[in-house]
Amino acid sequence: MNGADLGLIGLAAMGQNLALNFARNGFRVCVYNRTADQTRAFLEQVREEALCAAYSLDDLARCLVRPRRILLMVRAGTAVDEVLEQLLPFLEKGDVVMDGGNSHFADTERRMQALAAEGIRFLGLGISGGTKGALLGPSLMPGGSPEAYAAVEEMLTRIAAVSDAGPCCAYMGRGGAGHFVKMVHNAIEYAFMQGIAEAYDGMRTGMGMSPEVAAEVFARWNEGALQAYLTELTARVLRYRDPETGEPLVERILDEAEQKGTGRWAAQSALELGVPAPTLTAAVTARTLSHFKAHRERLAALLPWPGPVPAAPEGFLADLEDGLNLTLLVAFSQGLWLFHEASRQYQYGTDRAEVLRIWRAGCIIRARWLPFLEEILREDPENPHLLFHPRFLEQIRQRLPGAIRARRWALEAGVPMPALGSALEYLQAMRRAWLPANLIQAQRDAFGAHTYRRIDRPGVFHTEWEETISPRPQGRSPWSV
Ligand code: 6PG
């Protein structure tokens, strides 16, 4: 076939399903895979008229209408650079290449600049929704030059999921904005999953619930504020019985969580941008820690938690529900703050309300909270973390007592709840007009002459602390709380 609308490189599960999705939405797609057998097998299996195959990149380039539009669905990392290098000789000025993998946003910016020098337009395309979403409608997060986006907008919009606020595809901003947004999406995904796992631990350890009973709780929660793809999925997963043993399969799965890197990059990025995102980071750390199973088993015998395990208090399930809602709201708050700062420092120009809008359907973190959060941001677009908005705060306020009770029980019972704990610590610190950071500043100045600022006069100060004669303390400090 000549005159294909799109070239798609990489026929793993995501690539296959996206190719089908484009084909079923009226686009002619030419597919290419490094191994020809995979390409043949795919075409034979799906028998889709709008699909054709290329067995070299040269063929692929010849098959496409100009300017060419090519989507890379190869493993993030060096494979993307390799394919781009092989592809470049067959491209022409004005062609558009999209990277649909979970690439690091800095790599995307580097590739964008290198290709721009050749006149090739490059877009970082965040894609969420897993393999099913790829086929039936993903949430799409494209970033790069607005002109490059204009060349593919119609195509992307047609294959995207649709919510009552329209197609879940929108321009995320310049440079690596698309992959930055996807990276933060994944960090929120990690935090949500960790929060769910903590609630499940509470039900299991505190109430002795079986996975199937816990599944019913999640199914019920899915009818309220916690309605979300991940809540529903959790109920389904907990209910599933292993066909071989007849036991709930989840109980047979090794408790070491894997990760491919996006959550960790978001945590690193938060540190680099100077944005506090402890809940996103806690979820990454929890996965890392889970990997040390042998250490955990050894310490389980060596470090008993003090005191008897307290009984779960009355209303414990409602407390866990409050805790999970609070964790999720805080995770969104931290993610939005990251966008705010990244957009400022990297000049992305990201419209954060649009980000929330395209997360309403198709993506892994789609949740009932999203229209509410979007509304708040549209009312108050400069609010970095939503915490200043009275209606957002009201939602937090309502859930604080329950979340604190759940956390208190967990602390006493020796049940780790790092996502919930960090969300509460974040709120505690953010609402504290005074923090002991003055002492940190004094220490820094005392050992390293790093200087400090005073609250009673402008300027930067240094003290020779050893020579200071401290006055005797008199009465209460005016800063005591
Ligand atoms: C999505 C997901 C997906 C991600 C997986 C695995 O939005 O569809 O975020 O892109 O690759 O969730 O991520 P981890 O292996 O890091 O858990």
Short mmCIF file of C-alpha atoms and ligand atoms in Angstrom, two decimals:
data_model
loop_
_atom_site.label_atom_id
_atom_site.label_comp_id
_atom_site.label_asym_id
_atom_site.label_seq_id
_atom_site.Cartn_x
_atom_site.Cartn_y
_atom_site.Cartn_z
CA MET A 1 0.00 0.00 0.00
CA ASN A 2 1.28 3.47 -0.78
CA GLY A 3 0.07 6.66 0.76
CA ALA A 4 -0.24 5.43 4.34
CA ASP A 5 -1.17 8.14 6.85
CA LEU A 6 1.03 6.84 9.63
CA GLY A 7 4.14 4.72 10.05
CA LEU A 8 4.29 2.76 13.29
CA ILE A 9 7.59 1.29 14.42
CA GLY A 10 7.61 -1.38 17.16
CA LEU A 11 5.04 -4.16 17.33
CA ALA A 12 5.04 -5.18 20.97
CA ALA A 13 1.57 -5.31 22.58
CA MET A 14 1.16 -1.50 22.85
CA GLY A 15 2.32 -0.92 19.27
CA GLN A 16 0.02 -3.60 17.86
CA ASN A 17 -3.02 -2.25 19.64
CA LEU A 18 -2.31 1.35 18.69
CA ALA A 19 -1.89 0.33 15.05
CA LEU A 20 -5.29 -1.36 15.18
CA ASN A 21 -6.85 1.63 16.91
CA PHE A 22 -5.59 4.01 14.18
CA ALA A 23 -6.70 1.59 11.45
CA ARG A 24 -10.18 1.21 12.91
CA ASN A 25 -10.52 4.99 13.10
CA GLY A 26 -10.01 5.54 9.41
CA PHE A 27 -6.22 5.86 9.05
CA ARG A 28 -4.00 3.77 6.81
CA VAL A 29 -1.08 2.53 8.87
CA CYS A 30 2.20 1.03 7.68
CA VAL A 31 3.82 -1.04 10.44
CA TYR A 32 7.45 -2.00 10.88
CA ASN A 33 9.18 -4.18 13.44
CA ARG A 34 12.86 -5.02 13.88
CA THR A 35 12.05 -8.71 13.44
CA ALA A 36 10.09 -9.34 10.25
CA ASP A 37 8.42 -12.49 11.63
CA GLN A 38 6.61 -10.43 14.24
CA THR A 39 5.28 -8.11 11.53
CA ARG A 40 4.07 -11.01 9.37
CA ALA A 41 2.44 -12.80 12.30
CA PHE A 42 0.65 -9.63 13.39
CA LEU A 43 -0.76 -8.84 9.95
CA GLU A 44 -1.86 -12.41 9.45
CA GLN A 45 -3.55 -12.52 12.81
CA VAL A 46 -5.49 -9.26 12.57
CA ARG A 47 -6.28 -9.16 8.82
CA GLU A 48 -7.08 -5.47 8.85
CA GLU A 49 -7.38 -3.80 5.46
CA ALA A 50 -6.09 -0.44 6.59
CA LEU A 51 -2.80 -1.99 7.75
CA CYS A 52 0.22 -2.75 5.61
CA ALA A 53 3.77 -3.82 6.38
CA ALA A 54 7.22 -2.50 5.66
CA TYR A 55 10.27 -4.72 6.06
CA SER A 56 12.85 -1.96 5.99
CA LEU A 57 12.85 1.63 7.21
CA ASP A 58 13.48 2.73 3.66
CA ASP A 59 10.25 0.97 2.58
CA LEU A 60 8.40 2.48 5.49
CA ALA A 61 9.49 6.01 4.54
CA ARG A 62 8.44 5.41 0.92
CA CYS A 63 5.04 4.13 1.91
CA LEU A 64 4.00 7.30 3.77
CA VAL A 65 2.28 10.49 2.59
CA ARG A 66 4.35 13.66 3.06
CA PRO A 67 5.03 15.18 5.42
CA ARG A 68 5.51 11.80 7.03
CA ARG A 69 4.05 11.01 10.41
CA ILE A 70 5.78 8.24 12.30
CA LEU A 71 5.08 6.85 15.74
CA LEU A 72 7.84 5.04 17.62
CA MET A 73 6.61 2.38 20.04
CA VAL A 74 9.98 0.97 21.06
CA ARG A 75 11.41 0.44 24.53
CA ALA A 76 12.39 3.72 26.21
CA GLY A 77 16.16 4.29 26.40
CA THR A 78 18.90 3.64 23.89
CA ALA A 79 16.55 1.77 21.52
CA VAL A 80 14.85 5.09 20.72
CA ASP A 81 18.19 6.69 19.76
CA GLU A 82 19.14 3.66 17.67
CA VAL A 83 15.89 3.68 15.70
CA LEU A 84 16.08 7.45 15.17
CA GLU A 85 19.60 7.13 13.84
CA GLN A 86 18.59 4.38 11.42
CA LEU A 87 15.47 6.26 10.35
CA LEU A 88 16.99 9.69 9.83
CA PRO A 89 18.55 9.06 6.36
CA PHE A 90 15.05 8.30 5.00
CA LEU A 91 13.32 11.36 6.44
CA GLU A 92 12.82 14.82 4.97
CA LYS A 93 12.37 18.30 6.34
CA GLY A 94 8.92 18.76 7.85
CA ASP A 95 8.37 15.08 8.76
CA VAL A 96 6.97 14.46 12.22
CA VAL A 97 8.25 11.70 14.51
CA MET A 98 6.47 10.88 17.77
CA ASP A 99 7.91 8.84 20.61
CA GLY A 100 5.05 7.03 22.37
CA GLY A 101 7.21 5.24 24.96
CA ASN A 102 7.85 6.22 28.56
CA SER A 103 10.99 8.19 27.70
CA HIS A 104 12.68 10.54 30.11
CA PHE A 105 11.64 14.11 29.31
CA ALA A 106 15.28 15.25 29.17
CA ASP A 107 16.04 12.61 26.51
CA THR A 108 13.02 13.84 24.57
CA GLU A 109 14.32 17.40 24.67
CA ARG A 110 17.78 16.28 23.54
CA ARG A 111 16.30 14.28 20.63
CA MET A 112 13.99 17.15 19.74
CA GLN A 113 16.93 19.55 19.41
CA ALA A 114 19.06 17.10 17.45
CA LEU A 115 16.24 16.39 15.00
CA ALA A 116 15.26 20.06 14.71
CA ALA A 117 18.74 20.70 13.31
CA GLU A 118 17.77 18.34 10.45
CA GLY A 119 14.36 19.97 10.02
CA ILE A 120 12.56 16.97 11.55
CA ARG A 121 9.80 17.73 14.04
CA PHE A 122 9.74 15.53 17.12
CA LEU A 123 6.98 15.07 19.68
CA GLY A 124 7.18 13.33 23.06
CA LEU A 125 3.88 11.50 23.35
CA GLY A 126 2.81 10.25 26.77
CA ILE A 127 0.36 7.38 26.36
CA SER A 128 -1.62 5.94 29.23
CA GLY A 129 -4.15 3.17 29.51
CA GLY A 130 -2.13 -0.01 29.13
CA THR A 131 -2.66 -2.40 26.23
CA LYS A 132 -6.44 -2.27 26.45
CA GLY A 133 -6.44 1.52 26.45
CA ALA A 134 -4.14 1.51 23.40
CA LEU A 135 -6.77 -0.47 21.51
CA LEU A 136 -9.97 1.11 22.77
CA GLY A 137 -8.89 4.66 23.53
CA PRO A 138 -5.89 5.85 25.52
CA SER A 139 -5.26 9.17 27.20
CA LEU A 140 -2.68 11.00 25.07
CA MET A 141 -0.19 13.59 26.34
CA PRO A 142 1.70 15.11 23.38
CA GLY A 143 4.38 17.75 23.86
CA GLY A 144 6.82 19.54 21.56
CA SER A 145 6.42 22.34 19.06
CA PRO A 146 2.81 23.51 18.53
CA GLU A 147 3.31 23.21 14.73
CA ALA A 148 4.34 19.56 15.04
CA TYR A 149 1.31 18.89 17.19
CA ALA A 150 -0.97 20.56 14.62
CA ALA A 151 0.25 18.03 12.03
CA VAL A 152 -0.93 15.04 14.11
CA GLU A 153 -3.72 16.54 16.21
CA GLU A 154 -6.58 15.10 14.22
CA MET A 155 -5.12 11.60 14.20
CA LEU A 156 -4.37 11.56 17.90
CA THR A 157 -7.70 13.05 18.85
CA ARG A 158 -9.56 10.42 16.83
CA ILE A 159 -7.97 7.44 18.60
CA ALA A 160 -8.08 8.90 22.11
CA ALA A 161 -10.54 7.97 24.84
CA VAL A 162 -13.52 10.30 25.11
CA SER A 163 -14.93 11.63 28.40
CA ASP A 164 -17.90 13.96 28.84
CA ALA A 165 -15.34 16.76 28.51
CA GLY A 166 -14.23 15.65 25.03
CA PRO A 167 -11.35 13.58 23.62
CA CYS A 168 -8.58 12.78 26.10
CA CYS A 169 -5.82 14.33 24.06
CA ALA A 170 -4.46 17.86 24.35
CA TYR A 171 -1.24 19.72 23.72
CA MET A 172 0.82 19.55 26.93
CA GLY A 173 3.36 22.21 26.10
CA ARG A 174 6.78 22.79 24.56
CA GLY A 175 9.91 20.65 24.74
CA GLY A 176 9.64 17.50 26.82
CA ALA A 177 6.29 18.54 28.35
CA GLY A 178 4.41 15.48 27.07
CA HIS A 179 6.79 13.03 28.68
CA PHE A 180 7.07 15.18 31.79
CA VAL A 181 3.29 15.05 32.22
CA LYS A 182 3.28 11.28 31.65
CA MET A 183 6.07 10.85 34.20
CA VAL A 184 4.08 12.70 36.85
CA HIS A 185 0.95 10.74 35.87
CA ASN A 186 2.91 7.60 36.68
CA ALA A 187 4.13 8.99 40.00
CA ILE A 188 0.52 9.68 40.98
CA GLU A 189 -0.29 6.16 39.77
CA TYR A 190 2.40 4.79 42.13
CA ALA A 191 1.03 6.84 45.06
CA PHE A 192 -2.56 5.76 44.40
CA MET A 193 -1.52 2.10 44.13
CA GLN A 194 0.56 2.36 47.31
CA GLY A 195 -2.37 4.01 49.14
CA ILE A 196 -4.65 1.19 48.03
CA ALA A 197 -2.12 -1.41 49.15
CA GLU A 198 -1.89 0.29 52.57
CA ALA A 199 -5.67 0.23 52.97
CA TYR A 200 -5.63 -3.46 52.02
CA ASP A 201 -2.94 -4.10 54.66
CA GLY A 202 -5.16 -2.34 57.21
CA MET A 203 -8.11 -4.56 56.29
CA ARG A 204 -5.98 -7.72 56.30
CA THR A 205 -3.91 -7.06 59.42
CA GLY A 206 -6.38 -4.99 61.41
CA MET A 207 -9.58 -6.82 60.57
CA GLY A 208 -8.39 -10.23 59.36
CA MET A 209 -10.20 -9.77 56.06
CA SER A 210 -9.76 -12.26 53.26
CA PRO A 211 -8.94 -10.86 49.81
CA GLU A 212 -12.48 -11.59 48.71
CA VAL A 213 -14.04 -9.63 51.56
CA ALA A 214 -11.56 -6.80 50.95
CA ALA A 215 -12.63 -6.93 47.28
CA GLU A 216 -16.19 -6.17 48.37
CA VAL A 217 -14.96 -3.14 50.33
CA PHE A 218 -13.09 -1.78 47.30
CA ALA A 219 -16.13 -2.46 45.11
CA ARG A 220 -18.22 -0.42 47.57
CA TRP A 221 -15.64 2.36 47.71
CA ASN A 222 -15.78 2.42 43.93
CA GLU A 223 -19.34 3.65 44.19
CA GLY A 224 -18.34 6.72 46.20
CA ALA A 225 -15.66 9.41 46.08
CA LEU A 226 -12.99 6.79 45.41
CA GLN A 227 -14.55 5.70 42.15
CA ALA A 228 -11.57 5.13 39.90
CA TYR A 229 -10.11 2.66 37.47
CA LEU A 230 -7.56 1.52 40.05
CA THR A 231 -10.20 1.00 42.77
CA GLU A 232 -12.32 -1.11 40.45
CA LEU A 233 -9.28 -3.02 39.22
CA THR A 234 -8.23 -3.75 42.80
CA ALA A 235 -11.63 -5.31 43.57
CA ARG A 236 -11.28 -7.48 40.47
CA VAL A 237 -7.72 -8.53 41.29
CA LEU A 238 -8.54 -9.39 44.92
CA ARG A 239 -11.45 -11.57 43.84
CA TYR A 240 -9.47 -13.60 41.35
CA ARG A 241 -8.75 -17.21 42.33
CA ASP A 242 -5.68 -19.06 41.11
CA PRO A 243 -7.02 -21.82 38.81
CA GLU A 244 -4.26 -24.19 40.00
CA THR A 245 -4.62 -23.86 43.76
CA GLY A 246 -8.12 -22.43 44.07
CA GLU A 247 -6.65 -19.80 46.44
CA PRO A 248 -6.93 -16.03 45.87
CA LEU A 249 -4.07 -15.46 43.42
CA VAL A 250 -2.91 -12.27 45.14
CA GLU A 251 -1.88 -14.32 48.18
CA ARG A 252 0.46 -16.39 46.00
CA ILE A 253 2.29 -13.40 44.52
CA LEU A 254 5.77 -12.50 45.83
CA ASP A 255 5.63 -9.20 47.72
CA GLU A 256 8.43 -7.42 45.82
CA ALA A 257 7.15 -4.58 43.61
CA GLU A 258 8.90 -3.81 40.34
CA GLN A 259 9.26 -0.45 38.61
CA LYS A 260 10.48 0.73 35.26
CA GLY A 261 11.71 4.18 36.25
CA THR A 262 9.06 6.83 35.66
CA GLY A 263 8.12 7.13 39.35
CA ARG A 264 11.77 7.42 40.34
CA TRP A 265 12.37 10.10 37.69
CA ALA A 266 9.43 12.09 39.05
CA ALA A 267 10.90 11.93 42.55
CA GLN A 268 14.31 13.02 41.22
CA SER A 269 12.65 15.77 39.26
CA ALA A 270 10.82 17.04 42.35
CA LEU A 271 14.15 17.29 44.15
CA GLU A 272 15.73 19.09 41.21
CA LEU A 273 12.85 21.53 40.80
CA GLY A 274 12.72 22.17 44.54
CA VAL A 275 9.10 21.06 44.91
CA PRO A 276 8.08 19.04 47.98
CA ALA A 277 6.51 15.81 46.73
CA PRO A 278 7.00 13.42 49.66
CA THR A 279 3.97 11.25 48.91
CA LEU A 280 5.06 10.60 45.33
CA THR A 281 8.54 9.83 46.60
CA ALA A 282 7.26 7.60 49.42
CA ALA A 283 5.47 5.38 46.93
CA VAL A 284 8.69 4.89 44.95
CA THR A 285 10.67 4.17 48.12
CA ALA A 286 8.04 1.67 49.27
CA ARG A 287 8.54 -0.30 46.04
CA THR A 288 12.32 -0.18 46.44
CA LEU A 289 12.14 -1.29 50.08
CA SER A 290 9.81 -4.17 49.22
CA HIS A 291 12.64 -5.67 47.20
CA PHE A 292 14.68 -6.38 50.32
CA LYS A 293 12.55 -9.37 51.27
CA ALA A 294 15.43 -11.29 52.89
CA HIS A 295 16.30 -8.29 55.08
CA ARG A 296 12.65 -7.87 56.03
CA GLU A 297 12.30 -11.51 56.96
CA ARG A 298 15.40 -11.32 59.15
CA LEU A 299 14.31 -8.13 60.88
CA ALA A 300 10.77 -9.43 61.40
CA ALA A 301 12.26 -11.76 64.00
CA LEU A 302 14.78 -9.27 65.38
CA LEU A 303 12.64 -6.16 65.85
CA PRO A 304 9.27 -6.88 67.38
CA TRP A 305 7.02 -3.81 67.46
CA PRO A 306 6.43 -2.60 71.01
CA GLY A 307 3.11 -3.30 72.69
CA PRO A 308 0.28 -5.56 71.64
CA VAL A 309 -1.34 -4.98 68.23
CA PRO A 310 -4.29 -2.74 69.01
CA ALA A 311 -7.71 -3.85 67.85
CA ALA A 312 -9.00 -1.96 64.84
CA PRO A 313 -11.12 0.88 66.22
CA GLU A 314 -14.80 1.29 65.53
CA GLY A 315 -15.36 2.79 62.09
CA PHE A 316 -11.93 1.64 60.95
CA LEU A 317 -13.03 0.99 57.36
CA ALA A 318 -14.40 4.51 57.04
CA ASP A 319 -11.08 5.78 58.46
CA LEU A 320 -9.14 3.81 55.86
CA GLU A 321 -11.41 5.22 53.17
CA ASP A 322 -10.73 8.74 54.43
CA GLY A 323 -7.03 7.94 54.51
CA LEU A 324 -7.01 6.76 50.90
CA ASN A 325 -9.00 9.77 49.70
CA LEU A 326 -6.59 12.06 51.52
CA THR A 327 -3.55 10.27 50.08
CA LEU A 328 -4.96 10.62 46.59
CA LEU A 329 -5.85 14.30 46.97
CA VAL A 330 -2.39 15.04 48.32
CA ALA A 331 -0.73 13.06 45.52
CA PHE A 332 -2.64 15.15 42.96
CA SER A 333 -1.73 18.31 44.86
CA GLN A 334 1.98 17.45 44.73
CA GLY A 335 1.81 16.43 41.06
CA LEU A 336 0.12 19.70 40.12
CA TRP A 337 2.75 21.66 42.01
CA LEU A 338 5.40 19.84 40.01
CA PHE A 339 3.70 20.90 36.75
CA HIS A 340 3.47 24.46 37.98
CA GLU A 341 7.16 24.65 38.72
CA ALA A 342 8.31 22.66 35.68
CA SER A 343 6.23 24.85 33.43
CA ARG A 344 7.88 27.91 34.99
CA GLN A 345 11.46 26.64 35.02
CA TYR A 346 11.38 24.78 31.69
CA GLN A 347 8.92 27.18 29.99
CA TYR A 348 6.58 24.37 28.98
CA GLY A 349 3.46 26.51 29.06
CA THR A 350 1.43 23.55 30.35
CA ASP A 351 -2.26 24.18 30.94
CA ARG A 352 -2.76 22.11 34.08
CA ALA A 353 -6.55 22.13 33.85
CA GLU A 354 -6.18 20.52 30.41
CA VAL A 355 -3.94 17.86 31.93
CA LEU A 356 -6.66 17.00 34.43
CA ARG A 357 -9.26 17.03 31.69
CA ILE A 358 -7.43 14.47 29.54
CA TRP A 359 -6.94 12.23 32.58
CA ARG A 360 -10.71 11.84 32.97
CA ALA A 361 -10.85 8.78 30.74
CA GLY A 362 -8.48 6.29 29.17
CA CYS A 363 -5.61 6.61 31.62
CA ILE A 364 -4.67 4.50 34.64
CA ILE A 365 -5.39 7.26 37.19
CA ARG A 366 -8.83 8.19 35.87
CA ALA A 367 -10.91 8.91 38.92
CA ARG A 368 -14.08 10.64 40.04
CA TRP A 369 -11.99 13.37 41.69
CA LEU A 370 -10.67 14.70 38.36
CA PRO A 371 -13.58 16.94 37.25
CA PHE A 372 -13.61 18.49 40.74
CA LEU A 373 -9.86 19.17 40.68
CA GLU A 374 -10.12 20.58 37.17
CA GLU A 375 -12.91 22.92 38.20
CA ILE A 376 -10.81 24.23 41.07
CA LEU A 377 -7.85 24.84 38.82
CA ARG A 378 -9.96 26.63 36.21
CA GLU A 379 -11.28 28.91 38.96
CA ASP A 380 -7.84 29.51 40.40
CA PRO A 381 -5.20 28.70 37.73
CA GLU A 382 -2.25 30.13 39.67
CA ASN A 383 -2.86 28.07 42.81
CA PRO A 384 0.32 25.95 42.77
CA HIS A 385 -0.97 22.97 44.77
CA LEU A 386 -4.71 23.64 45.18
CA LEU A 387 -4.26 23.90 48.95
CA PHE A 388 -5.28 27.56 48.96
CA HIS A 389 -8.69 26.82 47.47
CA PRO A 390 -11.44 26.64 50.12
CA ARG A 391 -13.34 23.81 48.43
CA PHE A 392 -10.21 21.69 48.04
CA LEU A 393 -9.28 22.37 51.65
CA GLU A 394 -12.76 21.46 52.75
CA GLN A 395 -12.35 18.00 51.20
CA ILE A 396 -9.04 17.58 53.00
CA ARG A 397 -10.50 18.88 56.28
CA GLN A 398 -13.37 16.41 56.17
CA ARG A 399 -10.99 13.49 55.81
CA LEU A 400 -8.31 14.50 58.29
CA PRO A 401 -9.77 13.01 61.50
CA GLY A 402 -10.38 9.60 59.91
CA ALA A 403 -7.02 9.60 58.17
CA ILE A 404 -5.25 10.46 61.44
CA ARG A 405 -7.07 7.66 63.29
CA ALA A 406 -6.08 5.16 60.59
CA ARG A 407 -2.47 6.34 60.72
CA ARG A 408 -2.39 6.22 64.52
CA TRP A 409 -3.65 2.65 64.51
CA ALA A 410 -1.06 1.71 61.87
CA LEU A 411 1.78 3.28 63.86
CA GLU A 412 0.82 1.37 66.99
CA ALA A 413 0.18 -1.86 65.11
CA GLY A 414 3.51 -1.71 63.26
CA VAL A 415 1.77 -1.56 59.89
CA PRO A 416 3.71 0.64 57.45
CA MET A 417 1.61 3.27 55.70
CA PRO A 418 4.25 5.48 54.08
CA ALA A 419 1.94 7.08 51.50
CA LEU A 420 -0.71 8.02 54.04
CA GLY A 421 1.93 8.97 56.62
CA SER A 422 3.77 11.23 54.20
CA ALA A 423 0.52 12.84 53.03
CA LEU A 424 -0.31 13.72 56.63
CA GLU A 425 3.24 14.94 57.34
CA TYR A 426 3.08 17.07 54.19
CA LEU A 427 -0.14 18.69 55.31
CA GLN A 428 1.16 19.15 58.84
CA ALA A 429 4.27 20.93 57.63
CA MET A 430 2.45 22.96 54.98
CA ARG A 431 -0.01 24.28 57.55
CA ARG A 432 2.68 25.16 60.08
CA ALA A 433 3.47 28.88 60.06
CA TRP A 434 6.60 28.17 62.07
CA LEU A 435 9.03 25.31 61.43
CA PRO A 436 12.29 24.55 63.23
CA ALA A 437 14.20 25.43 60.07
CA ASN A 438 15.61 28.42 61.98
CA LEU A 439 17.68 25.97 63.99
CA ILE A 440 18.89 24.26 60.81
CA GLN A 441 20.01 27.67 59.54
CA ALA A 442 21.80 28.40 62.81
CA GLN A 443 23.56 25.04 62.67
CA ARG A 444 24.61 25.60 59.05
CA ASP A 445 25.99 28.98 59.92
CA ALA A 446 27.74 27.69 63.06
CA PHE A 447 29.65 24.90 61.36
CA GLY A 448 30.04 26.24 57.85
CA ALA A 449 29.49 30.01 57.91
CA HIS A 450 26.60 29.50 55.48
CA THR A 451 24.82 32.65 56.76
CA TYR A 452 21.17 33.15 57.70
CA ARG A 453 18.42 35.74 57.40
CA ARG A 454 16.65 37.31 60.39
CA ILE A 455 12.98 37.88 60.97
CA ASP A 456 13.46 41.31 62.53
CA ARG A 457 15.65 43.04 59.91
CA PRO A 458 16.66 42.61 56.27
CA GLY A 459 20.04 41.34 55.12
CA VAL A 460 22.21 38.26 55.33
CA PHE A 461 24.05 37.50 58.58
CA HIS A 462 26.87 35.41 59.91
CA THR A 463 27.75 34.88 63.56
CA GLU A 464 30.95 33.61 65.17
CA TRP A 465 28.89 31.28 67.33
CA GLU A 466 31.64 30.13 69.68
CA GLU A 467 32.17 33.67 70.83
CA THR A 468 28.52 34.36 71.41
CA ILE A 469 27.55 34.70 75.01
CA SER A 470 24.02 33.37 75.17
CA PRO A 471 21.69 35.34 77.36
CA ARG A 472 19.86 33.25 79.96
CA PRO A 473 16.49 32.16 78.62
CA GLN A 474 13.70 34.23 80.05
CA GLY A 475 10.09 33.15 79.86
CA ARG A 476 8.45 31.50 76.88
CA SER A 477 9.73 32.05 73.37
CA PRO A 478 7.42 34.28 71.36
CA TRP A 479 7.61 31.61 68.62
CA SER A 480 6.26 28.76 70.72
CA VAL A 481 3.08 27.18 69.37
C1 6PG B 1 0.04 3.74 31.89
C2 6PG B 1 1.12 3.14 32.75
C3 6PG B 1 2.23 2.53 31.98
C4 6PG B 1 3.40 2.07 32.85
C5 6PG B 1 3.07 0.95 33.76
C6 6PG B 1 4.27 0.29 34.40
O1 6PG B 1 -0.24 4.90 32.13
O2 6PG B 1 -0.50 3.06 31.02
O3 6PG B 1 1.65 4.13 33.57
O4 6PG B 1 2.71 3.47 31.07
O5 6PG B 1 4.40 1.64 32.01
O6 6PG B 1 2.17 1.33 34.70
O7 6PG B 1 4.99 1.15 35.21
P1 6PG B 1 5.95 0.51 36.32
O8 6PG B 1 6.57 -0.73 35.70
O9 6PG B 1 6.99 1.54 36.61
O10 6PG B 1 5.08 0.15 37.46
#
